[in-house]
PDB file of C-alpha atoms in Angstrom:
ATOM      1  CA  UNK U   1      -6.730  11.716  84.267  1.00 80.00           C
ATOM      2  CA  UNK U   2      -4.291  12.058  81.334  1.00 85.00           C
ATOM      3  CA  UNK U   3      -7.136  12.465  78.795  1.00 89.00           C
ATOM      4  CA  UNK U   4      -8.230  15.716  80.422  1.00 92.00           C
ATOM      5  CA  UNK U   5      -6.685  19.168  80.452  1.00 90.00           C
ATOM      6  CA  UNK U   6      -9.282  20.731  82.790  1.00 90.00           C
ATOM      7  CA  UNK U   7     -10.497  20.059  86.292  1.00 90.00           C
ATOM      8  CA  UNK U   8     -14.024  18.622  86.171  1.00 91.00           C
ATOM      9  CA  UNK U   9     -16.572  18.644  88.978  1.00 89.00           C
ATOM     10  CA  UNK U  10     -19.310  16.102  88.259  1.00 88.00           C
ATOM     11  CA  UNK U  11     -22.284  14.904  90.284  1.00 83.00           C
ATOM     12  CA  UNK U  12     -23.639  11.358  90.098  1.00 82.00           C
ATOM     13  CA  UNK U  13     -27.349  10.757  90.613  1.00 75.00           C
ATOM     14  CA  UNK U  14     -26.658   7.984  93.146  1.00 62.00           C
ATOM     15  CA  UNK U  15     -24.128   5.338  94.093  1.00 56.00           C
ATOM     16  CA  UNK U  16     -25.890   2.648  92.070  1.00 48.00           C
ATOM     17  CA  UNK U  17     -24.025   3.495  88.866  1.00 54.00           C
ATOM     18  CA  UNK U  18     -20.662   4.360  90.372  1.00 49.00           C
ATOM     19  CA  UNK U  19     -19.179   1.068  89.153  1.00 54.00           C
ATOM     20  CA  UNK U  20     -19.587  -1.232  86.164  1.00 54.00           C
ATOM     21  CA  UNK U  21     -19.537  -5.007  85.870  1.00 52.00           C
ATOM     22  CA  UNK U  22     -20.254  -5.910  89.499  1.00 51.00           C
ATOM     23  CA  UNK U  23     -18.115  -5.707  92.595  1.00 56.00           C
ATOM     24  CA  UNK U  24     -14.485  -4.721  92.792  1.00 58.00           C
ATOM     25  CA  UNK U  25     -12.187  -7.565  91.868  1.00 60.00           C
ATOM     26  CA  UNK U  26     -14.576  -8.843  89.204  1.00 60.00           C
ATOM     27  CA  UNK U  27     -12.857  -9.201  85.786  1.00 62.00           C
ATOM     28  CA  UNK U  28     -15.436  -6.929  84.169  1.00 59.00           C
ATOM     29  CA  UNK U  29     -15.303  -4.285  86.889  1.00 63.00           C
ATOM     30  CA  UNK U  30     -14.576  -0.729  85.735  1.00 71.00           C
ATOM     31  CA  UNK U  31     -14.468   2.371  87.842  1.00 77.00           C
ATOM     32  CA  UNK U  32     -16.954   4.974  86.652  1.00 80.00           C
ATOM     33  CA  UNK U  33     -14.339   7.744  86.562  1.00 84.00           C
ATOM     34  CA  UNK U  34     -12.289   5.873  83.968  1.00 85.00           C
ATOM     35  CA  UNK U  35     -15.453   5.403  81.904  1.00 86.00           C
ATOM     36  CA  UNK U  36     -16.568   9.031  81.930  1.00 90.00           C
ATOM     37  CA  UNK U  37     -13.141  10.643  81.473  1.00 92.00           C
ATOM     38  CA  UNK U  38     -13.049  10.056  77.648  1.00 92.00           C
ATOM     39  CA  UNK U  39     -16.542  11.566  77.403  1.00 91.00           C
ATOM     40  CA  UNK U  40     -15.440  14.629  79.363  1.00 93.00           C
ATOM     41  CA  UNK U  41     -12.380  14.905  77.119  1.00 92.00           C
ATOM     42  CA  UNK U  42     -14.700  14.875  74.097  1.00 89.00           C
ATOM     43  CA  UNK U  43     -16.647  17.772  75.603  1.00 88.00           C
ATOM     44  CA  UNK U  44     -13.383  19.666  76.171  1.00 88.00           C
ATOM     45  CA  UNK U  45     -12.407  19.275  72.527  1.00 86.00           C
ATOM     46  CA  UNK U  46     -15.778  20.716  71.505  1.00 81.00           C
ATOM     47  CA  UNK U  47     -15.511  23.744  73.767  1.00 82.00           C
ATOM     48  CA  UNK U  48     -18.093  22.651  76.369  1.00 83.00           C
ATOM     49  CA  UNK U  49     -17.262  23.584  79.957  1.00 82.00           C
ATOM     50  CA  UNK U  50     -20.565  22.827  81.717  1.00 83.00           C
ATOM     51  CA  UNK U  51     -23.634  20.655  81.279  1.00 83.00           C
ATOM     52  CA  UNK U  52     -26.743  19.747  83.219  1.00 78.00           C
ATOM     53  CA  UNK U  53     -30.512  19.248  82.913  1.00 72.00           C
ATOM     54  CA  UNK U  54     -31.769  20.944  79.792  1.00 64.00           C
ATOM     55  CA  UNK U  55     -28.360  20.889  78.066  1.00 67.00           C
ATOM     56  CA  UNK U  56     -28.457  19.498  74.507  1.00 62.00           C
ATOM     57  CA  UNK U  57     -29.598  15.839  74.556  1.00 71.00           C
ATOM     58  CA  UNK U  58     -28.321  14.786  77.986  1.00 67.00           C
ATOM     59  CA  UNK U  59     -31.833  14.078  79.307  1.00 62.00           C
ATOM     60  CA  UNK U  60     -32.913  11.947  76.343  1.00 68.00           C
ATOM     61  CA  UNK U  61     -33.146   8.150  76.897  1.00 66.00           C
ATOM     62  CA  UNK U  62     -31.426   7.150  73.631  1.00 71.00           C
ATOM     63  CA  UNK U  63     -28.135   8.346  72.149  1.00 75.00           C
ATOM     64  CA  UNK U  64     -25.745   7.550  69.357  1.00 76.00           C
ATOM     65  CA  UNK U  65     -22.954   5.229  70.469  1.00 76.00           C
ATOM     66  CA  UNK U  66     -20.270   7.939  70.434  1.00 77.00           C
ATOM     67  CA  UNK U  67     -22.389  10.674  72.037  1.00 84.00           C
ATOM     68  CA  UNK U  68     -20.511  11.888  75.153  1.00 87.00           C
ATOM     69  CA  UNK U  69     -23.800  12.763  76.858  1.00 86.00           C
ATOM     70  CA  UNK U  70     -24.991   9.204  76.351  1.00 84.00           C
ATOM     71  CA  UNK U  71     -21.878   7.852  78.068  1.00 86.00           C
ATOM     72  CA  UNK U  72     -22.220  10.300  80.947  1.00 87.00           C
ATOM     73  CA  UNK U  73     -25.929   9.637  81.336  1.00 83.00           C
ATOM     74  CA  UNK U  74     -25.386   5.866  81.344  1.00 80.00           C
ATOM     75  CA  UNK U  75     -22.893   6.342  84.169  1.00 82.00           C
ATOM     76  CA  UNK U  76     -25.458   8.275  86.206  1.00 81.00           C
ATOM     77  CA  UNK U  77     -23.778  11.680  85.839  1.00 86.00           C
ATOM     78  CA  UNK U  78     -26.424  14.385  86.303  1.00 82.00           C
ATOM     79  CA  UNK U  79     -24.385  17.563  85.727  1.00 82.00           C
ATOM     80  CA  UNK U  80     -20.845  18.923  85.775  1.00 86.00           C
ATOM     81  CA  UNK U  81     -18.599  21.892  85.125  1.00 87.00           C
ATOM     82  CA  UNK U  82     -14.900  22.427  84.459  1.00 88.00           C
ATOM     83  CA  UNK U  83     -12.220  24.877  85.568  1.00 84.00           C
ATOM     84  CA  UNK U  84      -8.839  25.664  84.064  1.00 85.00           C
ATOM     85  CA  UNK U  85      -5.787  24.330  85.909  1.00 83.00           C
ATOM     86  CA  UNK U  86      -2.030  24.820  85.658  1.00 79.00           C
ATOM     87  CA  UNK U  87      -0.994  21.158  85.749  1.00 73.00           C
ATOM     88  CA  UNK U  88      -0.494  19.035  82.655  1.00 73.00           C
ATOM     89  CA  UNK U  89      -3.220  16.474  83.493  1.00 81.00           C
ATOM     90  CA  UNK U  90      -6.797  17.166  84.459  1.00 88.00           C
ATOM     91  CA  UNK U  91      -8.768  15.706  87.313  1.00 89.00           C
ATOM     92  CA  UNK U  92     -12.332  14.676  88.186  1.00 89.00           C
ATOM     93  CA  UNK U  93     -14.013  15.622  91.448  1.00 86.00           C
ATOM     94  CA  UNK U  94     -17.132  13.483  91.908  1.00 82.00           C
ATOM     95  CA  UNK U  95     -20.101  14.153  94.170  1.00 79.00           C
ATOM     96  CA  UNK U  96     -23.280  12.204  94.880  1.00 73.00           C
ATOM     97  CA  UNK U  97     -26.872  13.393  94.631  1.00 68.00           C
ATOM     98  CA  UNK U  98     -29.088  11.080  96.659  1.00 54.00           C
ATOM     99  CA  UNK U  99     -32.738  11.128  97.610  1.00 47.00           C
ATOM    100  CA  UNK U 100     -35.236   8.951  99.422  1.00 39.00           C
ATOM    101  CA  UNK U 101     -36.501   7.522  96.132  1.00 41.00           C
ATOM    102  CA  UNK U 102     -33.005   6.596  94.968  1.00 41.00           C
ATOM    103  CA  UNK U 103     -31.889   4.671  98.027  1.00 40.00           C
ATOM    104  CA  UNK U 104     -31.875   0.849  97.973  1.00 43.00           C
ATOM    105  CA  UNK U 105     -34.895  -0.895  99.419  1.00 46.00           C
ATOM    106  CA  UNK U 106     -34.701  -2.743 102.745  1.00 48.00           C
ATOM    107  CA  UNK U 107     -34.244  -6.454 102.080  1.00 57.00           C
ATOM    108  CA  UNK U 108     -35.636  -8.385 105.081  1.00 59.00           C
ATOM    109  CA  UNK U 109     -34.222 -11.693 103.805  1.00 67.00           C
ATOM    110  CA  UNK U 110     -30.695 -10.291 103.638  1.00 66.00           C
ATOM    111  CA  UNK U 111     -30.977  -8.907 107.177  1.00 70.00           C
ATOM    112  CA  UNK U 112     -32.371 -12.233 108.463  1.00 77.00           C
ATOM    113  CA  UNK U 113     -29.415 -14.129 106.957  1.00 81.00           C
ATOM    114  CA  UNK U 114     -26.953 -11.791 108.669  1.00 80.00           C
ATOM    115  CA  UNK U 115     -28.838 -12.111 111.965  1.00 82.00           C
ATOM    116  CA  UNK U 116     -28.741 -15.924 111.744  1.00 86.00           C
ATOM    117  CA  UNK U 117     -25.011 -15.896 110.954  1.00 87.00           C
ATOM    118  CA  UNK U 118     -24.359 -13.688 113.985  1.00 85.00           C
ATOM    119  CA  UNK U 119     -26.483 -15.989 116.168  1.00 86.00           C
ATOM    120  CA  UNK U 120     -24.391 -19.034 115.175  1.00 89.00           C
ATOM    121  CA  UNK U 121     -21.251 -17.096 116.058  1.00 88.00           C
ATOM    122  CA  UNK U 122     -22.663 -16.021 119.408  1.00 89.00           C
ATOM    123  CA  UNK U 123     -22.922 -12.390 118.355  1.00 86.00           C
ATOM    124  CA  UNK U 124     -25.902 -10.045 118.710  1.00 84.00           C
ATOM    125  CA  UNK U 125     -27.990  -9.463 115.557  1.00 79.00           C
ATOM    126  CA  UNK U 126     -27.134  -6.433 113.427  1.00 75.00           C
ATOM    127  CA  UNK U 127     -29.321  -3.349 113.815  1.00 70.00           C
ATOM    128  CA  UNK U 128     -32.448  -3.707 111.723  1.00 61.00           C
ATOM    129  CA  UNK U 129     -32.424  -1.096 108.927  1.00 56.00           C
ATOM    130  CA  UNK U 130     -36.210  -1.042 108.619  1.00 53.00           C
ATOM    131  CA  UNK U 131     -36.970   2.339 107.057  1.00 47.00           C
ATOM    132  CA  UNK U 132     -39.062   4.799 108.993  1.00 47.00           C
ATOM    133  CA  UNK U 133     -42.479   5.789 107.691  1.00 42.00           C
ATOM    134  CA  UNK U 134     -42.118   8.488 105.030  1.00 40.00           C
ATOM    135  CA  UNK U 135     -42.877  11.956 106.304  1.00 39.00           C
ATOM    136  CA  UNK U 136     -42.699  13.829 103.011  1.00 35.00           C
ATOM    137  CA  UNK U 137     -46.121  12.993 101.639  1.00 36.00           C
ATOM    138  CA  UNK U 138     -46.729  13.620  97.936  1.00 37.00           C
ATOM    139  CA  UNK U 139     -44.252  15.899  96.230  1.00 38.00           C
ATOM    140  CA  UNK U 140     -46.033  18.135  93.727  1.00 41.00           C
ATOM    141  CA  UNK U 141     -44.090  20.616  91.636  1.00 44.00           C
ATOM    142  CA  UNK U 142     -45.850  23.798  90.633  1.00 51.00           C
ATOM    143  CA  UNK U 143     -44.559  26.586  88.390  1.00 55.00           C
ATOM    144  CA  UNK U 144     -46.225  29.931  89.141  1.00 62.00           C
ATOM    145  CA  UNK U 145     -47.151  32.486  86.431  1.00 68.00           C
ATOM    146  CA  UNK U 146     -44.181  34.727  87.259  1.00 71.00           C
ATOM    147  CA  UNK U 147     -41.785  31.888  86.457  1.00 72.00           C
ATOM    148  CA  UNK U 148     -43.512  31.293  83.110  1.00 78.00           C
ATOM    149  CA  UNK U 149     -43.172  34.997  82.350  1.00 83.00           C
ATOM    150  CA  UNK U 150     -39.462  34.779  83.141  1.00 83.00           C
ATOM    151  CA  UNK U 151     -39.048  31.848  80.731  1.00 84.00           C
ATOM    152  CA  UNK U 152     -40.803  33.756  77.971  1.00 89.00           C
ATOM    153  CA  UNK U 153     -38.701  36.875  78.559  1.00 90.00           C
ATOM    154  CA  UNK U 154     -35.442  34.968  78.248  1.00 89.00           C
ATOM    155  CA  UNK U 155     -36.565  32.791  75.315  1.00 91.00           C
ATOM    156  CA  UNK U 156     -34.225  34.457  72.815  1.00 92.00           C
ATOM    157  CA  UNK U 157     -31.208  34.087  75.132  1.00 91.00           C
ATOM    158  CA  UNK U 158     -32.014  30.429  75.851  1.00 90.00           C
ATOM    159  CA  UNK U 159     -32.351  29.714  72.125  1.00 92.00           C
ATOM    160  CA  UNK U 160     -28.984  31.359  71.461  1.00 91.00           C
ATOM    161  CA  UNK U 161     -27.279  29.279  74.189  1.00 88.00           C
ATOM    162  CA  UNK U 162     -28.901  26.080  72.953  1.00 88.00           C
ATOM    163  CA  UNK U 163     -27.755  26.717  69.372  1.00 90.00           C
ATOM    164  CA  UNK U 164     -24.203  27.477  70.533  1.00 88.00           C
ATOM    165  CA  UNK U 165     -24.066  24.292  72.588  1.00 85.00           C
ATOM    166  CA  UNK U 166     -25.255  22.126  69.687  1.00 85.00           C
ATOM    167  CA  UNK U 167     -22.801  23.828  67.300  1.00 86.00           C
ATOM    168  CA  UNK U 168     -19.897  23.200  69.712  1.00 83.00           C
ATOM    169  CA  UNK U 169     -20.860  19.573  70.284  1.00 80.00           C
ATOM    170  CA  UNK U 170     -21.454  18.714  66.628  1.00 83.00           C
ATOM    171  CA  UNK U 171     -19.428  21.115  64.460  1.00 84.00           C
ATOM    172  CA  UNK U 172     -20.461  21.167  60.829  1.00 86.00           C
ATOM    173  CA  UNK U 173     -23.452  18.878  61.331  1.00 86.00           C
ATOM    174  CA  UNK U 174     -26.206  21.516  61.026  1.00 89.00           C
ATOM    175  CA  UNK U 175     -26.648  24.725  59.079  1.00 92.00           C
ATOM    176  CA  UNK U 176     -27.376  27.954  60.923  1.00 92.00           C
ATOM    177  CA  UNK U 177     -31.043  27.659  59.979  1.00 93.00           C
ATOM    178  CA  UNK U 178     -31.221  24.096  61.313  1.00 92.00           C
ATOM    179  CA  UNK U 179     -29.482  25.109  64.544  1.00 92.00           C
ATOM    180  CA  UNK U 180     -31.972  27.926  65.046  1.00 93.00           C
ATOM    181  CA  UNK U 181     -34.909  25.594  64.430  1.00 93.00           C
ATOM    182  CA  UNK U 182     -33.593  22.917  66.794  1.00 91.00           C
ATOM    183  CA  UNK U 183     -33.007  25.533  69.489  1.00 91.00           C
ATOM    184  CA  UNK U 184     -36.469  27.003  68.982  1.00 92.00           C
ATOM    185  CA  UNK U 185     -38.079  23.567  69.381  1.00 90.00           C
ATOM    186  CA  UNK U 186     -36.065  22.696  72.469  1.00 87.00           C
ATOM    187  CA  UNK U 187     -36.855  25.951  74.276  1.00 90.00           C
ATOM    188  CA  UNK U 188     -40.515  25.831  73.239  1.00 89.00           C
ATOM    189  CA  UNK U 189     -40.864  22.278  74.566  1.00 84.00           C
ATOM    190  CA  UNK U 190     -39.277  23.330  77.856  1.00 81.00           C
ATOM    191  CA  UNK U 191     -41.699  26.255  78.265  1.00 84.00           C
ATOM    192  CA  UNK U 192     -44.664  24.079  77.272  1.00 80.00           C
ATOM    193  CA  UNK U 193     -43.645  21.527  79.878  1.00 73.00           C
ATOM    194  CA  UNK U 194     -43.432  24.235  82.561  1.00 72.00           C
ATOM    195  CA  UNK U 195     -46.838  25.550  81.530  1.00 74.00           C
ATOM    196  CA  UNK U 196     -48.473  22.129  81.833  1.00 65.00           C
ATOM    197  CA  UNK U 197     -46.936  21.809  85.320  1.00 60.00           C
ATOM    198  CA  UNK U 198     -48.639  25.016  86.505  1.00 58.00           C
ATOM    199  CA  UNK U 199     -51.279  23.986  88.995  1.00 53.00           C
ATOM    200  CA  UNK U 200     -54.504  25.975  89.041  1.00 51.00           C
ATOM    201  CA  UNK U 201     -56.008  24.250  92.079  1.00 49.00           C
ATOM    202  CA  UNK U 202     -54.586  24.991  95.507  1.00 49.00           C
ATOM    203  CA  UNK U 203     -52.673  22.109  97.081  1.00 49.00           C
ATOM    204  CA  UNK U 204     -53.698  20.802 100.516  1.00 53.00           C
ATOM    205  CA  UNK U 205     -51.833  22.334 103.442  1.00 56.00           C
ATOM    206  CA  UNK U 206     -51.283  18.886 104.995  1.00 60.00           C
ATOM    207  CA  UNK U 207     -51.385  16.259 102.249  1.00 53.00           C
ATOM    208  CA  UNK U 208     -51.950  12.670 103.393  1.00 58.00           C
ATOM    209  CA  UNK U 209     -48.937  10.417 103.795  1.00 63.00           C
ATOM    210  CA  UNK U 210     -48.257   8.202 100.803  1.00 62.00           C
ATOM    211  CA  UNK U 211     -46.302   4.966 101.016  1.00 69.00           C
ATOM    212  CA  UNK U 212     -42.737   5.097  99.704  1.00 67.00           C
ATOM    213  CA  UNK U 213     -41.731   3.286  96.511  1.00 69.00           C
ATOM    214  CA  UNK U 214     -38.268   2.613  95.161  1.00 67.00           C
ATOM    215  CA  UNK U 215     -36.476   0.070  92.997  1.00 66.00           C
ATOM    216  CA  UNK U 216     -37.169  -2.736  95.477  1.00 69.00           C
ATOM    217  CA  UNK U 217     -40.930  -2.197  95.616  1.00 76.00           C
ATOM    218  CA  UNK U 218     -43.066  -4.908  94.050  1.00 81.00           C
ATOM    219  CA  UNK U 219     -44.221  -3.744  90.625  1.00 86.00           C
ATOM    220  CA  UNK U 220     -47.987  -3.566  91.241  1.00 89.00           C
ATOM    221  CA  UNK U 221     -47.502  -1.751  94.557  1.00 86.00           C
ATOM    222  CA  UNK U 222     -45.126   0.674  92.859  1.00 85.00           C
ATOM    223  CA  UNK U 223     -47.829   1.572  90.316  1.00 88.00           C
ATOM    224  CA  UNK U 224     -50.386   2.093  93.074  1.00 87.00           C
ATOM    225  CA  UNK U 225     -48.001   4.441  94.881  1.00 82.00           C
ATOM    226  CA  UNK U 226     -47.506   6.455  91.696  1.00 82.00           C
ATOM    227  CA  UNK U 227     -51.254   6.952  91.330  1.00 83.00           C
ATOM    228  CA  UNK U 228     -51.379   8.066  94.964  1.00 78.00           C
ATOM    229  CA  UNK U 229     -48.568  10.568  94.455  1.00 73.00           C
ATOM    230  CA  UNK U 230     -49.990  12.002  91.241  1.00 74.00           C
ATOM    231  CA  UNK U 231     -53.741  12.256  91.552  1.00 75.00           C
ATOM    232  CA  UNK U 232     -53.927  14.386  88.410  1.00 77.00           C
ATOM    233  CA  UNK U 233     -53.005  11.374  86.240  1.00 79.00           C
ATOM    234  CA  UNK U 234     -56.452   9.837  86.588  1.00 83.00           C
ATOM    235  CA  UNK U 235     -58.359  13.142  86.530  1.00 83.00           C
ATOM    236  CA  UNK U 236     -56.787  14.153  83.211  1.00 81.00           C
ATOM    237  CA  UNK U 237     -57.720  10.836  81.592  1.00 83.00           C
ATOM    238  CA  UNK U 238     -61.219  10.806  83.038  1.00 83.00           C
ATOM    239  CA  UNK U 239     -61.824  14.212  81.490  1.00 84.00           C
ATOM    240  CA  UNK U 240     -62.040  12.329  78.183  1.00 81.00           C
ATOM    241  CA  UNK U 241     -65.159  10.454  79.280  1.00 79.00           C
ATOM    242  CA  UNK U 242     -66.244   9.841  75.690  1.00 82.00           C
ATOM    243  CA  UNK U 243     -63.193   7.665  74.985  1.00 84.00           C
ATOM    244  CA  UNK U 244     -63.623   3.874  75.312  1.00 86.00           C
ATOM    245  CA  UNK U 245     -59.944   3.405  76.213  1.00 88.00           C
ATOM    246  CA  UNK U 246     -58.292   5.550  78.878  1.00 89.00           C
ATOM    247  CA  UNK U 247     -54.887   3.994  79.507  1.00 91.00           C
ATOM    248  CA  UNK U 248     -51.757   5.133  81.317  1.00 89.00           C
ATOM    249  CA  UNK U 249     -48.158   4.503  80.227  1.00 88.00           C
ATOM    250  CA  UNK U 250     -45.369   4.000  82.784  1.00 87.00           C
ATOM    251  CA  UNK U 251     -41.694   3.729  81.821  1.00 85.00           C
ATOM    252  CA  UNK U 252     -39.400   2.578  84.615  1.00 83.00           C
ATOM    253  CA  UNK U 253     -35.902   4.039  84.739  1.00 76.00           C
ATOM    254  CA  UNK U 254     -32.857   2.275  86.141  1.00 71.00           C
ATOM    255  CA  UNK U 255     -33.752   3.566  89.615  1.00 71.00           C
ATOM    256  CA  UNK U 256     -36.696   1.169  89.682  1.00 76.00           C
ATOM    257  CA  UNK U 257     -35.465  -1.484  87.290  1.00 77.00           C
ATOM    258  CA  UNK U 258     -35.104  -4.075  90.065  1.00 76.00           C
ATOM    259  CA  UNK U 259     -38.899  -4.158  90.398  1.00 79.00           C
ATOM    260  CA  UNK U 260     -39.032  -4.967  86.679  1.00 82.00           C
ATOM    261  CA  UNK U 261     -36.314  -7.631  86.749  1.00 77.00           C
ATOM    262  CA  UNK U 262     -38.155  -9.646  89.367  1.00 71.00           C
ATOM    263  CA  UNK U 263     -40.739 -10.335  86.674  1.00 70.00           C
ATOM    264  CA  UNK U 264     -38.739 -10.057  83.451  1.00 62.00           C
ATOM    265  CA  UNK U 265     -35.894 -12.446  84.289  1.00 60.00           C
ATOM    266  CA  UNK U 266     -38.064 -15.478  85.085  1.00 63.00           C
ATOM    267  CA  UNK U 267     -40.676 -14.447  82.500  1.00 74.00           C
ATOM    268  CA  UNK U 268     -43.459 -14.007  85.060  1.00 81.00           C
ATOM    269  CA  UNK U 269     -46.516 -11.799  85.172  1.00 87.00           C
ATOM    270  CA  UNK U 270     -47.812  -9.894  88.217  1.00 87.00           C
ATOM    271  CA  UNK U 271     -49.960 -12.054  90.437  1.00 85.00           C
ATOM    272  CA  UNK U 272     -52.644  -9.453  91.160  1.00 89.00           C
ATOM    273  CA  UNK U 273     -54.370  -6.535  89.512  1.00 92.00           C
ATOM    274  CA  UNK U 274     -53.437  -3.010  90.594  1.00 92.00           C
ATOM    275  CA  UNK U 275     -55.874  -0.887  92.544  1.00 90.00           C
ATOM    276  CA  UNK U 276     -56.245   1.980  90.072  1.00 89.00           C
ATOM    277  CA  UNK U 277     -58.657   4.934  90.155  1.00 88.00           C
ATOM    278  CA  UNK U 278     -62.105   4.517  88.629  1.00 87.00           C
ATOM    279  CA  UNK U 279     -62.251   5.324  84.944  1.00 86.00           C
ATOM    280  CA  UNK U 280     -58.787   4.010  84.063  1.00 89.00           C
ATOM    281  CA  UNK U 281     -59.308   1.106  81.655  1.00 92.00           C
ATOM    282  CA  UNK U 282     -55.724  -0.110  81.294  1.00 93.00           C
ATOM    283  CA  UNK U 283     -52.022   0.297  82.059  1.00 94.00           C
ATOM    284  CA  UNK U 284     -48.892  -0.167  79.955  1.00 93.00           C
ATOM    285  CA  UNK U 285     -45.603  -0.733  81.791  1.00 92.00           C
ATOM    286  CA  UNK U 286     -42.122  -0.939  80.304  1.00 88.00           C
ATOM    287  CA  UNK U 287     -38.517  -0.542  81.415  1.00 84.00           C
ATOM    288  CA  UNK U 288     -35.999   1.645  79.577  1.00 77.00           C
ATOM    289  CA  UNK U 289     -33.320  -0.994  80.238  1.00 76.00           C
ATOM    290  CA  UNK U 290     -35.360  -3.818  78.670  1.00 80.00           C
ATOM    291  CA  UNK U 291     -36.144  -3.528  74.952  1.00 79.00           C
ATOM    292  CA  UNK U 292     -37.645  -7.026  74.654  1.00 84.00           C
ATOM    293  CA  UNK U 293     -41.212  -6.543  75.863  1.00 87.00           C
ATOM    294  CA  UNK U 294     -43.788  -4.448  77.711  1.00 90.00           C
ATOM    295  CA  UNK U 295     -46.635  -5.429  80.035  1.00 93.00           C
ATOM    296  CA  UNK U 296     -50.288  -4.490  79.690  1.00 95.00           C
ATOM    297  CA  UNK U 297     -53.063  -4.671  82.270  1.00 95.00           C
ATOM    298  CA  UNK U 298     -56.760  -4.382  81.440  1.00 94.00           C
ATOM    299  CA  UNK U 299     -59.766  -4.655  83.705  1.00 91.00           C
ATOM    300  CA  UNK U 300     -61.165  -7.520  81.609  1.00 90.00           C
ATOM    301  CA  UNK U 301     -57.951  -9.193  80.412  1.00 92.00           C
ATOM    302  CA  UNK U 302     -55.621  -8.875  83.420  1.00 93.00           C
ATOM    303  CA  UNK U 303     -51.862  -8.856  82.772  1.00 93.00           C
ATOM    304  CA  UNK U 304     -50.461  -9.664  79.307  1.00 93.00           C
ATOM    305  CA  UNK U 305     -46.934  -9.589  77.884  1.00 91.00           C
ATOM    306  CA  UNK U 306     -46.322  -7.972  74.482  1.00 90.00           C
ATOM    307  CA  UNK U 307     -42.965  -8.401  72.660  1.00 88.00           C
ATOM    308  CA  UNK U 308     -41.305  -5.319  71.198  1.00 84.00           C
ATOM    309  CA  UNK U 309     -39.969  -5.318  67.628  1.00 80.00           C
ATOM    310  CA  UNK U 310     -36.346  -6.387  67.217  1.00 74.00           C
ATOM    311  CA  UNK U 311     -34.559  -4.157  66.594  1.00 63.00           C
ATOM    312  CA  UNK U 312     -36.604  -1.593  68.489  1.00 60.00           C
ATOM    313  CA  UNK U 313     -37.464   1.493  66.448  1.00 60.00           C
ATOM    314  CA  UNK U 314     -35.654   4.199  68.416  1.00 52.00           C
ATOM    315  CA  UNK U 315     -36.644   7.822  67.826  1.00 49.00           C
ATOM    316  CA  UNK U 316     -33.875  10.285  67.093  1.00 48.00           C
ATOM    317  CA  UNK U 317     -33.271  13.412  69.154  1.00 43.00           C
ATOM    318  CA  UNK U 318     -31.423  16.701  68.576  1.00 49.00           C
ATOM    319  CA  UNK U 319     -27.747  16.315  69.389  1.00 57.00           C
ATOM    320  CA  UNK U 320     -27.548  12.659  68.413  1.00 57.00           C
ATOM    321  CA  UNK U 321     -29.249  12.556  65.013  1.00 49.00           C
ATOM    322  CA  UNK U 322     -27.645  14.048  61.925  1.00 41.00           C
ATOM    323  CA  UNK U 323     -30.888  14.167  59.977  1.00 36.00           C
ATOM    324  CA  UNK U 324     -33.316  14.890  62.819  1.00 41.00           C
ATOM    325  CA  UNK U 325     -34.473  18.202  61.472  1.00 41.00           C
ATOM    326  CA  UNK U 326     -34.948  16.953  57.905  1.00 39.00           C
ATOM    327  CA  UNK U 327     -36.720  13.775  59.002  1.00 40.00           C
ATOM    328  CA  UNK U 328     -39.120  15.689  61.207  1.00 45.00           C
ATOM    329  CA  UNK U 329     -39.915  18.161  58.442  1.00 45.00           C
ATOM    330  CA  UNK U 330     -40.571  15.286  56.014  1.00 45.00           C
ATOM    331  CA  UNK U 331     -42.853  13.635  58.569  1.00 45.00           C
TER     332      UNK U 331
END
């Protein structure tokens, strides 16, 4: 990689984003390493030698066009670090981070076509890749009080690191006071998120098995699985029993965008209502890769499509917005 002077070790979230523009040989095909190398070079020039969850704006859904974290995130890069080397050109070592929720769904039609082709050729059918029943059950993250205490104790150090990272990425963009305020907000939001994820009720020793859901799951079934995995979603809304509208918002990431495309491309609506917990009056569903519309379901109205404004009003985040601090203060 001639753009680089360091050796980079990066980890992709899954294989789904390892290439651009379709299969190899396609005129628009680009290898992901050639796409991310200029972004890594930009980080080198700004003195950044590692990044990951919680670093600057890498986890935000929207970025400025030239933001290196936006390019890396769009390629599916989750985290990375660099080491100094003696050669004149740098290199990229890529790994893959996969999980049961990120794997492609079993397509019975595709398998049936292959089996029929083998039958015509006098060959045995291919092994059926029907996935086994999930054994994980619901995955519930819980932060204990000692971890929250640790976050509070290292608050000052985390704020200092956050300010240094933003200063290195965007030199001259913010004053020292603005950097300190942005770092304070970022660390405070992280601690607040950990605090809200601290469970006060004991979890069951053997939770019931919940059906799996990935990008190939039909949209309504996917929503039902999410409610089964996260029982607290409904309980938190139902606590506001005096509210006439208790609605849940779901944003699908690229991992589950195929469930969205099955409806969005032909302009269809789901054929059935979801089986949601009692007390939930409605659902909003959107996809981060589709800025044209969102879907709404109500117990009385069923499914409805709502167009989004064009252009979509995109919020600004620290690291990508020059005037984020001033705009937020004015608001």
